[in-house]
Each structure stands twice: as structure tokens, then as C-alpha cells.
PDB file of C-alpha atoms in Angstrom:
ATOM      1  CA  UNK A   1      57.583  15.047 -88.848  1.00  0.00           C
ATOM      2  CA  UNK A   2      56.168  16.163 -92.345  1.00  0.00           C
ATOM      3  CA  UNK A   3      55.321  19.779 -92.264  1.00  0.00           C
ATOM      4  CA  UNK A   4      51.835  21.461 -93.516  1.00  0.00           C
ATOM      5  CA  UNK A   5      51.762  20.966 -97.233  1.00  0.00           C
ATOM      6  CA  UNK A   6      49.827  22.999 -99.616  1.00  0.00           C
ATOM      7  CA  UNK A   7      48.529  21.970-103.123  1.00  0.00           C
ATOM      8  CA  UNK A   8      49.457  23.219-105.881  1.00  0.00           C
ATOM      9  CA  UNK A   9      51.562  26.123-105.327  1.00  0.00           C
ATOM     10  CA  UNK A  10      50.989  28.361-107.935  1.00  0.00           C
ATOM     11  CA  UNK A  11      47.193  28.675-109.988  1.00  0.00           C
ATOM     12  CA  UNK A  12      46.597  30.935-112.911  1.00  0.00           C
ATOM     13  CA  UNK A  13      42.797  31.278-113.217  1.00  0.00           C
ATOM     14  CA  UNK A  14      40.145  33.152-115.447  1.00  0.00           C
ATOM     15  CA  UNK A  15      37.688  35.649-114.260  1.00  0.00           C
ATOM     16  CA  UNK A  16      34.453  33.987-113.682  1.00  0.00           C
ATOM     17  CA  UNK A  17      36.328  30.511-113.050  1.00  0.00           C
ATOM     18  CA  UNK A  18      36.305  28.629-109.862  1.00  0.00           C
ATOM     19  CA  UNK A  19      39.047  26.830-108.026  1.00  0.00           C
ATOM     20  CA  UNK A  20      40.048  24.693-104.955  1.00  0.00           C
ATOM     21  CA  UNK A  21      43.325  24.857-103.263  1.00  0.00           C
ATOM     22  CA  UNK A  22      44.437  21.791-100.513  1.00  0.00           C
ATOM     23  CA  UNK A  23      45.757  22.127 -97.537  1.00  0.00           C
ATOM     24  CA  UNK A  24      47.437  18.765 -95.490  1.00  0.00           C
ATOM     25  CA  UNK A  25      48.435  19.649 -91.986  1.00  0.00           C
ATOM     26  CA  UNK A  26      50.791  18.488 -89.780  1.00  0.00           C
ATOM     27  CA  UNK A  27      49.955  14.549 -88.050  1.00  0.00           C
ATOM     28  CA  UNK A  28      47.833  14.523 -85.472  1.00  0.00           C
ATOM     29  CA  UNK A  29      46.842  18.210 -85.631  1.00  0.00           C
ATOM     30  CA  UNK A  30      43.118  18.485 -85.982  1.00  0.00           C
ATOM     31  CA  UNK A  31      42.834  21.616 -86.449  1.00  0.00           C
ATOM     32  CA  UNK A  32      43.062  23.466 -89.869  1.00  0.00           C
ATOM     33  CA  UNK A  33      43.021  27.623 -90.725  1.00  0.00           C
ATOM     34  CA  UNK A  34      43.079  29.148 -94.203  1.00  0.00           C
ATOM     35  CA  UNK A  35      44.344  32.998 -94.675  1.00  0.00           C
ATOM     36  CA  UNK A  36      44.338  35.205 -97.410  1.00  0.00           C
ATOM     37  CA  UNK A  37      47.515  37.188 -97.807  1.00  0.00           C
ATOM     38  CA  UNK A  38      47.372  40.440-100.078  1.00  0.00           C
ATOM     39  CA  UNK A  39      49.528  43.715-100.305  1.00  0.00           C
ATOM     40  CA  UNK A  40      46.872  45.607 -99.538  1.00  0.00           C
ATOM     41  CA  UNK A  41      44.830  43.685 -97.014  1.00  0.00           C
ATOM     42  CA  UNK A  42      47.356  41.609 -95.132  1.00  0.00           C
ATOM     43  CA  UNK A  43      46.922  39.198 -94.154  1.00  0.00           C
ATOM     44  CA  UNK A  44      43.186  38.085 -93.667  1.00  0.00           C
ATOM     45  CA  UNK A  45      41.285  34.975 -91.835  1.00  0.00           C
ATOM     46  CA  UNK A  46      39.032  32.960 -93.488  1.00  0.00           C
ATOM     47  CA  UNK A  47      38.212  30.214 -91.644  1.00  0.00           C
ATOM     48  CA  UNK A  48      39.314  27.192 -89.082  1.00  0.00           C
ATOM     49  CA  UNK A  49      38.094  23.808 -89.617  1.00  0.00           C
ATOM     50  CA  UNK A  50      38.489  21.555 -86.786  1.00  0.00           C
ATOM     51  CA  UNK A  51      37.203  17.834 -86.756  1.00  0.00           C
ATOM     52  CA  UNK A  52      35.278  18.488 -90.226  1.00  0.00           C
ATOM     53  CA  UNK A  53      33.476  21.234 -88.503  1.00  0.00           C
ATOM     54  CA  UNK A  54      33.992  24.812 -89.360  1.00  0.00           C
ATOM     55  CA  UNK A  55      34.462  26.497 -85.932  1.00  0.00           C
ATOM     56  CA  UNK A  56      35.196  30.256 -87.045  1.00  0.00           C
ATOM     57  CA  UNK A  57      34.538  31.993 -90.322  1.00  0.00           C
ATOM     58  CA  UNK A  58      35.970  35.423 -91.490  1.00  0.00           C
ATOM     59  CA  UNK A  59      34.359  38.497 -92.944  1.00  0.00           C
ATOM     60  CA  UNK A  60      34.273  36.598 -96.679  1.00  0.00           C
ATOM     61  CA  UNK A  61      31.663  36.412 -99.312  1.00  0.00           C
ATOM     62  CA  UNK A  62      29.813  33.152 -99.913  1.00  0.00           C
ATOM     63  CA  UNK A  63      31.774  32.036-102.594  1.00  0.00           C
ATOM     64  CA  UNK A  64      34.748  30.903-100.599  1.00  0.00           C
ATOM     65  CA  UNK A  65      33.992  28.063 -98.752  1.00  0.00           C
ATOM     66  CA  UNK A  66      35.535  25.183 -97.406  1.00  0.00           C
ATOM     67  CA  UNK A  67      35.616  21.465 -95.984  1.00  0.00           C
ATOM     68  CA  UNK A  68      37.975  19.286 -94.073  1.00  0.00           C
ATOM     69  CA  UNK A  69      37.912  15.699 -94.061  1.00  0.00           C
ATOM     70  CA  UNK A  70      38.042  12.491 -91.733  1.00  0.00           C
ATOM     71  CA  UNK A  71      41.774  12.616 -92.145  1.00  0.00           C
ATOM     72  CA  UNK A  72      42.016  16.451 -91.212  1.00  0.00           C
ATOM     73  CA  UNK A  73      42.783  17.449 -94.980  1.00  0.00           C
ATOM     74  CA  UNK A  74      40.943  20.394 -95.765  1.00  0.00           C
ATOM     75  CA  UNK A  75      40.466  22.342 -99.058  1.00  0.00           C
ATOM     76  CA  UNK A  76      39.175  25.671 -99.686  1.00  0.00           C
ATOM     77  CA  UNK A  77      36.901  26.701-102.390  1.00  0.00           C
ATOM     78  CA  UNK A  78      36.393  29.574-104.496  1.00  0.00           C
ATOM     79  CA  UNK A  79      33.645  30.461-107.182  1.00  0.00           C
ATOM     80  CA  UNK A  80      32.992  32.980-109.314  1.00  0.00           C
ATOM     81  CA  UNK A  81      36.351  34.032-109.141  1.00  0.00           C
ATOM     82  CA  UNK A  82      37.503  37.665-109.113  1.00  0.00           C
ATOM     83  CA  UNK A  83      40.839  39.803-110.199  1.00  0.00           C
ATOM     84  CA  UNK A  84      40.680  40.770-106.428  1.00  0.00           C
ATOM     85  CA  UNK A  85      41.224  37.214-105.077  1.00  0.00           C
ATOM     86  CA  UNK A  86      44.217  36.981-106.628  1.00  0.00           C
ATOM     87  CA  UNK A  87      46.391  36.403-103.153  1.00  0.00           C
ATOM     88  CA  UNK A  88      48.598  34.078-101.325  1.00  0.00           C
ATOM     89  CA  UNK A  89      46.784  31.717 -99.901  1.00  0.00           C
ATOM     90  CA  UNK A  90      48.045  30.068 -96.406  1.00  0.00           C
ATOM     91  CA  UNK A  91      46.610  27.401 -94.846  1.00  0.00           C
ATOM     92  CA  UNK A  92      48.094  26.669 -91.109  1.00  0.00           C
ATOM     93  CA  UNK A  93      47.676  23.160 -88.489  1.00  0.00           C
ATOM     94  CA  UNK A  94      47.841  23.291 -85.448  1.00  0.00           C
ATOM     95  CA  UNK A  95      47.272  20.684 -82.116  1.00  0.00           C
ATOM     96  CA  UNK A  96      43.933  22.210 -79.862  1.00  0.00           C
ATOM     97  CA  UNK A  97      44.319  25.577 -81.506  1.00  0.00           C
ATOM     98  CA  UNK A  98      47.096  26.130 -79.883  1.00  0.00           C
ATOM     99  CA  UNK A  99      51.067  27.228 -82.118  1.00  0.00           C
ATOM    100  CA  UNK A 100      50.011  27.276 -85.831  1.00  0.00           C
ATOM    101  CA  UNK A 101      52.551  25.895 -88.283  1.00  0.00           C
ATOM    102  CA  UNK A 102      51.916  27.335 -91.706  1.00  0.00           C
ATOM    103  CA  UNK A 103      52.400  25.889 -94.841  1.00  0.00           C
ATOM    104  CA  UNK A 104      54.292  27.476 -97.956  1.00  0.00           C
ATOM    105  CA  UNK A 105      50.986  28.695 -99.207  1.00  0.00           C
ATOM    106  CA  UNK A 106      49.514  28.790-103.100  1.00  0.00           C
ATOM    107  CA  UNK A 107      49.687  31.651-104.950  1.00  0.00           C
ATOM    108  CA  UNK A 108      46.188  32.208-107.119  1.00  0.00           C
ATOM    109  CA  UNK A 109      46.548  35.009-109.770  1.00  0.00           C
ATOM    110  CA  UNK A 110      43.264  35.807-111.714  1.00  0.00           C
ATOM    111  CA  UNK A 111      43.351  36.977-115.116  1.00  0.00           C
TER     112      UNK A 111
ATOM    113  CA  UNK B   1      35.782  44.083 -83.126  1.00  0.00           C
ATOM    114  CA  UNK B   2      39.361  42.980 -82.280  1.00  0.00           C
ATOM    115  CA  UNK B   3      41.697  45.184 -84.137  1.00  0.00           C
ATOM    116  CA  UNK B   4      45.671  44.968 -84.083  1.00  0.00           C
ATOM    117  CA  UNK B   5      47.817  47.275 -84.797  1.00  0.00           C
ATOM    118  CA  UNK B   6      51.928  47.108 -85.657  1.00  0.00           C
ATOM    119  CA  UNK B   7      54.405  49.788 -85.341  1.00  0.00           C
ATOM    120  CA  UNK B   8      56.554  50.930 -87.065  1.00  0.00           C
ATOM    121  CA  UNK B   9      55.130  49.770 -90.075  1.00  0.00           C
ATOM    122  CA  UNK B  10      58.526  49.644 -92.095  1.00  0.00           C
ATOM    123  CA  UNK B  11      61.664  49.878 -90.028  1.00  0.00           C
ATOM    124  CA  UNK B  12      65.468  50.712 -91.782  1.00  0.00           C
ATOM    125  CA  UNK B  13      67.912  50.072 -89.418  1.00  0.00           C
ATOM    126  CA  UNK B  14      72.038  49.464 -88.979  1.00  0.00           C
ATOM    127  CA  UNK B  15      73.572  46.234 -87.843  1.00  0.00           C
ATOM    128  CA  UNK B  16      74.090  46.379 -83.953  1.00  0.00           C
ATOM    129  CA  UNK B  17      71.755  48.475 -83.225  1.00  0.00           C
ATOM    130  CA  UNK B  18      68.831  47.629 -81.028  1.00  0.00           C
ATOM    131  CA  UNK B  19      64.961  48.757 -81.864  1.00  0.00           C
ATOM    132  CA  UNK B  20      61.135  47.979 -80.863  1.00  0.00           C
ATOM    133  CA  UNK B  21      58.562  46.534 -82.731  1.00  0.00           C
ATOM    134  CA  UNK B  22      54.955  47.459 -80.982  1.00  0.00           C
ATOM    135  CA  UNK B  23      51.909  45.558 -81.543  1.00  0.00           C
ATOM    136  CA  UNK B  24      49.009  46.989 -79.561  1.00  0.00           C
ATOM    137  CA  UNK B  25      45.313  45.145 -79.524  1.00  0.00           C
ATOM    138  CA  UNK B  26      41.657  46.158 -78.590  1.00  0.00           C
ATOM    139  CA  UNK B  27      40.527  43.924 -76.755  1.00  0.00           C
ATOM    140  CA  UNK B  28      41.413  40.792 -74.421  1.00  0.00           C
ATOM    141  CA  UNK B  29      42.485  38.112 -75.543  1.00  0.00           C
ATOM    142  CA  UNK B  30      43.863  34.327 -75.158  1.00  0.00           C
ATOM    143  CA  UNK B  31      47.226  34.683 -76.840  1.00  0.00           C
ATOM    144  CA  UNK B  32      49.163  36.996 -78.898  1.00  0.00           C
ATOM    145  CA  UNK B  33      51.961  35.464 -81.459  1.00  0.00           C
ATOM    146  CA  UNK B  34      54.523  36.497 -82.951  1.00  0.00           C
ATOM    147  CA  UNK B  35      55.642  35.483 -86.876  1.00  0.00           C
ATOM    148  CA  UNK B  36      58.433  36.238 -89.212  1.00  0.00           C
ATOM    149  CA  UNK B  37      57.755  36.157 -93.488  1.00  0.00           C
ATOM    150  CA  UNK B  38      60.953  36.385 -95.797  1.00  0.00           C
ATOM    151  CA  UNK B  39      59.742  37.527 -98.899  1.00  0.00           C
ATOM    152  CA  UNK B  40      57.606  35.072-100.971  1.00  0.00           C
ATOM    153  CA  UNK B  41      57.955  32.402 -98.124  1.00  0.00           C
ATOM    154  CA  UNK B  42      55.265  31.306 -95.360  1.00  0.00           C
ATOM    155  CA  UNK B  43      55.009  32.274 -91.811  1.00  0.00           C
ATOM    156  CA  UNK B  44      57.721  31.227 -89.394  1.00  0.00           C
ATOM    157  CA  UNK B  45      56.368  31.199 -85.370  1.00  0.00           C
ATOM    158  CA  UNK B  46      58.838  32.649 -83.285  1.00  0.00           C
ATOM    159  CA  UNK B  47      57.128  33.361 -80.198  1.00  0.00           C
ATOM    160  CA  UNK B  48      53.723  32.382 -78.305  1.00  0.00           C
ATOM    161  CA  UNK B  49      52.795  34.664 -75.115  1.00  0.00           C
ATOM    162  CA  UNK B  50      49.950  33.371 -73.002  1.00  0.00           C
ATOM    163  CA  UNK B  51      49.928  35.495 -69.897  1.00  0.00           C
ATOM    164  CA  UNK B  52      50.506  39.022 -68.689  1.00  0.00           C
ATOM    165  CA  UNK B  53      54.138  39.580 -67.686  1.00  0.00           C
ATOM    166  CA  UNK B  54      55.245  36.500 -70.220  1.00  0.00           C
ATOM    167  CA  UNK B  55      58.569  36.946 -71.650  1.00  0.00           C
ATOM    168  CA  UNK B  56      60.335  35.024 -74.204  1.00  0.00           C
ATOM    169  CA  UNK B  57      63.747  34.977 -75.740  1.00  0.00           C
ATOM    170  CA  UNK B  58      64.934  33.420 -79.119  1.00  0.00           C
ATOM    171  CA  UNK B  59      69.020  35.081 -79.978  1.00  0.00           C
ATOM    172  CA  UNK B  60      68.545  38.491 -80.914  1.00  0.00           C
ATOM    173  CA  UNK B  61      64.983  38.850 -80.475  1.00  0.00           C
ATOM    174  CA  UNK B  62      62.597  38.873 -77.147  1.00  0.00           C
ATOM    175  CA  UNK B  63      58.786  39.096 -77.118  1.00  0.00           C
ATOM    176  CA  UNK B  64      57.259  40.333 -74.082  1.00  0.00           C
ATOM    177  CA  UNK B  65      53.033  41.094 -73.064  1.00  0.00           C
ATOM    178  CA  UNK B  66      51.313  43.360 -71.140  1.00  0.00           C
ATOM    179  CA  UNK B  67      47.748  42.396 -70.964  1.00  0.00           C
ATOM    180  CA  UNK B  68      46.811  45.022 -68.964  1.00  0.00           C
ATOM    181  CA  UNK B  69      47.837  48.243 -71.542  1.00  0.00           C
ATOM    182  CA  UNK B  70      47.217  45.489 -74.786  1.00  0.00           C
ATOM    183  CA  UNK B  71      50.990  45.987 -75.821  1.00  0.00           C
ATOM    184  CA  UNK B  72      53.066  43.348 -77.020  1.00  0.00           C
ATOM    185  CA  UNK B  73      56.650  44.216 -77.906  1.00  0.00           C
ATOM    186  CA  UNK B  74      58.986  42.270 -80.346  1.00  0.00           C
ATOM    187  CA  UNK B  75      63.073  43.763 -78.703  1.00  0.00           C
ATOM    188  CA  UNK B  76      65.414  43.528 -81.140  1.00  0.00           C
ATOM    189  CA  UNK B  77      69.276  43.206 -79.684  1.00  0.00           C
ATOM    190  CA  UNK B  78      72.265  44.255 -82.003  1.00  0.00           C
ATOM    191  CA  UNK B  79      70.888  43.228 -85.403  1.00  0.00           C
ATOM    192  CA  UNK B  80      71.973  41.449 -87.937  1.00  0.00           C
ATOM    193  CA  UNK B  81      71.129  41.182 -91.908  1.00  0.00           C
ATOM    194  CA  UNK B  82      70.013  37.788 -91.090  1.00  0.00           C
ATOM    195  CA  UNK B  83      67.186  39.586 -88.962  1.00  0.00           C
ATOM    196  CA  UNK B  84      65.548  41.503 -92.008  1.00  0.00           C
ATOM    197  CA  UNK B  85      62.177  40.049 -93.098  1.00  0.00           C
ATOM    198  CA  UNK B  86      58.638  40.987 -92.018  1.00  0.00           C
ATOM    199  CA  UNK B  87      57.206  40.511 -88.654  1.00  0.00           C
ATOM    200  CA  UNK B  88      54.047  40.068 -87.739  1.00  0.00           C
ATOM    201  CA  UNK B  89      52.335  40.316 -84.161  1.00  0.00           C
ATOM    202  CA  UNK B  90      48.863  37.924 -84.222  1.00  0.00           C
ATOM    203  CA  UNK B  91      46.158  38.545 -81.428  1.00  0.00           C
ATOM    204  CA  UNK B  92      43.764  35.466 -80.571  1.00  0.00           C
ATOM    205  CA  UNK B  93      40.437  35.712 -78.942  1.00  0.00           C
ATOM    206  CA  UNK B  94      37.637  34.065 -81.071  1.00  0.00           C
ATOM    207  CA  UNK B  95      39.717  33.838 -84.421  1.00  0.00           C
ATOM    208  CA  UNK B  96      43.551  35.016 -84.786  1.00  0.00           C
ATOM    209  CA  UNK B  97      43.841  38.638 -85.835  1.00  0.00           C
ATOM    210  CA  UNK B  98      47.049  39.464 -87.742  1.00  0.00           C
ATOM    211  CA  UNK B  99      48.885  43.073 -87.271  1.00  0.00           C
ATOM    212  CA  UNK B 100      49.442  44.546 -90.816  1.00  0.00           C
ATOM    213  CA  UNK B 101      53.517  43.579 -90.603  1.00  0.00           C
ATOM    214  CA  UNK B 102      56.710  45.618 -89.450  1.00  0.00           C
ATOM    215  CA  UNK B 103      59.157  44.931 -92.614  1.00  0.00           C
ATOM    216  CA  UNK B 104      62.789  45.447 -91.241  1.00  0.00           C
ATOM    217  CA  UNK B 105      65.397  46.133 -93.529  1.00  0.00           C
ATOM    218  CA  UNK B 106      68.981  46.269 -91.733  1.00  0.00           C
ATOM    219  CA  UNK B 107      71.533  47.342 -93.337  1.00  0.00           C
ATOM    220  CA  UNK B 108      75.132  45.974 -93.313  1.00  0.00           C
TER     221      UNK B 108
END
């Protein structure tokens, strides 16, 4: 079985930019979860998307967001980007909520 | 607010000797996890507790959960250099809370 995969892998944006990052789980899991990994925060929860309906959000501003589609891809978004968002980004599957498999993650540095 | 805390937060040790990684939560919750990170790589599951009393073994290392006092321990038997990366404990109630990370360095 395929693991998680995570598009691309590595993103060099500008301040003020905005970019979105892709995330396909695992077959058959439904259920999709995007983290934020920094030194200084850890590693941080955005959100869970589960049947193309976003069933838990984190304490993030407005300008990430995210979507998952019929096929359980899911992408995260992020506008009005800022030095501080530069992070690795995981996303994670899993079947019911239940074991998460994470995927290699994309590293975003803003410039 | 759920809030998990790890500790030791960094952890030196010598091969074959045995140590504790704590991971202590604030409130109940479904399911606590357990996740090793070698540097610049993902997460790696290693353990999923579920129930008070649960106790899991993988090798070298055993997870075990006390609902009761909110401890989870990560038991590490006679390491190895294989063993060094970061671990993470993960508490689940509503969303999954992550502990800030125990990096273990053992040393040959």
C-alpha cells in the first residue's frame, strides 16, 4: 500500500505571496490532518478534514485554510504569507481517526 | 485547554543503559500516541494506548498509560545508537495534542 504523499517537498516563497501545499493519504483512509512543525512551536495542529468536511480546526489565523476532495486529497492554503510560516508542514491519513500515518512533509521557507 | 507535556526534554544517554521518557496530560482523553522523528524525516507511530493499564512493547522500547494520574511513559531497555531520534508523546481528545519532543542522543 502507497504511503501518504505530500506535494512538493520543498517551497521557497516571498513575503506577501500565497501558496498551497497537497497532501494524498493513504487508500481508503478518509480522514486527513495537516500540522505545522517549527523549532520553536512544535509541532502544531491545524486542522482534520474528513469526508470534505473540516471536523477540527487549530488556533490559526484565517489565512490558512484548507479543502479535501471527493477522493480524500486535501490541500492546505496559505495567504498573505509571513517569514513566521516558514515550517515543516505534515499532513497525516488515517482510517476513522484512529493510527495516523504521516507523510514526509513540505518544507515552506519564506523570504 | 488540553496541554501535554514531555520530559526530559533532551536526554544524553550511554548504550545499555535503560531511561524514562514522561509525557503527562491535562485532561482526559481518548488516546495518547506515541511517535519517533529522525532529523529532517516525518513522524514514525510506534505505539497507540487506548485504555488505562494498556501496555505495549516494540524491542527496546515499551509504552505504558495511566489514565488515572495522566502519565504516559515511553521505557527505554539497554539502548542502542539506533534508538537516538526525537520522541514525541500525542494526547487525543477533540484534536491530537503533541508533547514538545524528548530528543535522545545515545552515545556509543
Amino acid at each position: 500500500k502507497a504511503g501518504v504523499t505530500q506535494t512538493p517537498r520543498y517551497l521557497i516563497k516571498t513575503r506577501g505571496q500565497q501558496v498551497t501545499l497537497s497532501c494524498s493519504p493513504i487508500s481508503g483512509h478518509r480522514s486527513v490532518s495537516w500540522y505545522q512543525q517549527t523549532p520553536g512551536q512544535g509541532l502544531q495542529f491545524l486542522f482534520e478534514y474528513f469526508s470534505e468536511t473540516q471536523r477540527n480546526k487549530g488556533n490559526f489565523p484565517g489565512r490558512f485554510s484548507g479543502r479535501q476532495f471527493s477522493n480524500s486529497r486535501s490541500e492546505m492554503n496559505v495567504s498573505t504569507l509571513e517569514l513566521g510560516d516558514s515550517a515543516l508542514y505534515l499532513c497525516a491519513s488515517s482510517h476513522s481517526g484512529y493510527e495516523q500515518y504521516f507523510g514526509p512533509g513540505t518544507r515552506l521557507t519564506v523570504t | 485547554e488540553l496541554k501535554v507535556e514531555q520530559n526530559p526534554l533532551f536526554l544524553s544517554m550511554q548504550e545499555g543503559k535503560n531511561y524514562t521518557i514522561y509525557c503527562n496530560y491535562s485532561t482526559t482523553s481518548d488516546r495518547l500516541y506515541w511517535y519517533r522523528q529522525d532529523p529532517g524525516k516525518s513522524l514514525e507511530s510506534l505505539f497507540v494506548l487506548l485504555s488505562n493499564g494498556a501496555v505495549k512493547q516494540e524491542g527496546r522500547l515499551m509504552a505504558s498509560l495511566d489514565t488515572k494520574a495522566r502519565l504516559s511513559t515511553l521505557h527505554i531497555t539497554a539502548a542502542v545508537h539506533d534508538l537516538s531520534a526525537t520522541y514525541f508523546c500525542a494526547v487525543e481528545n477533540d484534536k491530537i495534542i503533541f508533547g514538545k519532543g524528548t530528543r535522545l542522543h545515545i552515545l556509543p
